[in-house]
GROMACS .gro file of C-alpha atoms in nm:
model
   77
    1UNK     CA    1  -0.173   0.502   0.252
    2UNK     CA    2   0.045   0.791   0.365
    3UNK     CA    3  -0.013   0.924   0.717
    4UNK     CA    4  -0.156   1.276   0.726
    5UNK     CA    5   0.137   1.392   0.939
    6UNK     CA    6   0.346   1.400   0.623
    7UNK     CA    7   0.176   1.732   0.545
    8UNK     CA    8   0.327   1.894   0.855
    9UNK     CA    9   0.675   2.045   0.837
   10UNK     CA   10   0.942   1.872   1.044
   11UNK     CA   11   0.733   1.564   1.122
   12UNK     CA   12   0.865   1.212   1.074
   13UNK     CA   13   0.574   1.035   0.906
   14UNK     CA   14   0.575   0.661   0.976
   15UNK     CA   15   0.403   0.372   0.803
   16UNK     CA   16   0.402   0.132   1.095
   17UNK     CA   17   0.421  -0.234   1.184
   18UNK     CA   18   0.168  -0.457   1.013
   19UNK     CA   19   0.050  -0.201   0.759
   20UNK     CA   20  -0.003  -0.350   0.412
   21UNK     CA   21   0.197  -0.136   0.169
   22UNK     CA   22   0.096  -0.149  -0.196
   23UNK     CA   23   0.404  -0.014  -0.374
   24UNK     CA   24   0.209   0.124  -0.671
   25UNK     CA   25  -0.022   0.316  -0.439
   26UNK     CA   26   0.266   0.438  -0.220
   27UNK     CA   27   0.472   0.568  -0.511
   28UNK     CA   28   0.165   0.727  -0.672
   29UNK     CA   29   0.086   0.917  -0.352
   30UNK     CA   30   0.448   1.025  -0.310
   31UNK     CA   31   0.464   1.154  -0.668
   32UNK     CA   32   0.140   1.349  -0.624
   33UNK     CA   33   0.263   1.513  -0.303
   34UNK     CA   34   0.607   1.591  -0.446
   35UNK     CA   35   0.441   1.753  -0.749
   36UNK     CA   36   0.259   1.983  -0.505
   37UNK     CA   37   0.582   2.074  -0.328
   38UNK     CA   38   0.531   1.859  -0.017
   39UNK     CA   39   0.855   1.732   0.136
   40UNK     CA   40   0.823   1.353   0.167
   41UNK     CA   41   1.188   1.291   0.258
   42UNK     CA   42   1.104   1.228   0.625
   43UNK     CA   43   0.877   0.932   0.550
   44UNK     CA   44   0.978   0.615   0.730
   45UNK     CA   45   0.844   0.265   0.661
   46UNK     CA   46   0.866   0.000   0.930
   47UNK     CA   47   1.067  -0.311   0.849
   48UNK     CA   48   0.761  -0.497   0.982
   49UNK     CA   49   0.521  -0.348   0.725
   50UNK     CA   50   0.391  -0.593   0.464
   51UNK     CA   51   0.475  -0.512   0.101
   52UNK     CA   52   0.241  -0.633  -0.172
   53UNK     CA   53   0.280  -0.614  -0.547
   54UNK     CA   54   0.065  -0.671  -0.857
   55UNK     CA   55   0.143  -1.043  -0.820
   56UNK     CA   56  -0.026  -1.052  -0.479
   57UNK     CA   57  -0.336  -0.870  -0.607
   58UNK     CA   58  -0.365  -1.108  -0.903
   59UNK     CA   59  -0.316  -1.413  -0.682
   60UNK     CA   60  -0.586  -1.284  -0.446
   61UNK     CA   61  -0.837  -1.241  -0.730
   62UNK     CA   62  -0.762  -1.581  -0.886
   63UNK     CA   63  -0.785  -1.759  -0.552
   64UNK     CA   64  -1.116  -1.586  -0.480
   65UNK     CA   65  -1.260  -1.700  -0.812
   66UNK     CA   66  -1.192  -2.066  -0.732
   67UNK     CA   67  -1.355  -2.054  -0.389
   68UNK     CA   68  -1.706  -2.067  -0.537
   69UNK     CA   69  -1.968  -2.043  -0.259
   70UNK     CA   70  -1.694  -1.994   0.001
   71UNK     CA   71  -1.594  -1.666  -0.168
   72UNK     CA   72  -1.526  -1.385   0.082
   73UNK     CA   73  -1.567  -1.093  -0.158
   74UNK     CA   74  -1.209  -0.969  -0.171
   75UNK     CA   75  -1.133  -0.634  -0.327
   76UNK     CA   76  -0.807  -0.756  -0.472
   77UNK     CA   77  -0.615  -0.536  -0.233
   0.00000   0.00000   0.00000
């Protein structure tokens, strides 16, 4: 989820407009980078990014199950 620019010193890493941000994934990636000494303080997230939570993933899976033959094969993400 994190842009690779976050690994470069002095760069403002941006998660931009329209990106789907899974908070669990985002915080997991941030923790992993911080544990390795990477400065993530310059990360910016657009106000127009879309935040999803466990609720959204569960709703996606349940909805998919009830579609029957019209199922689209969602990954739950």
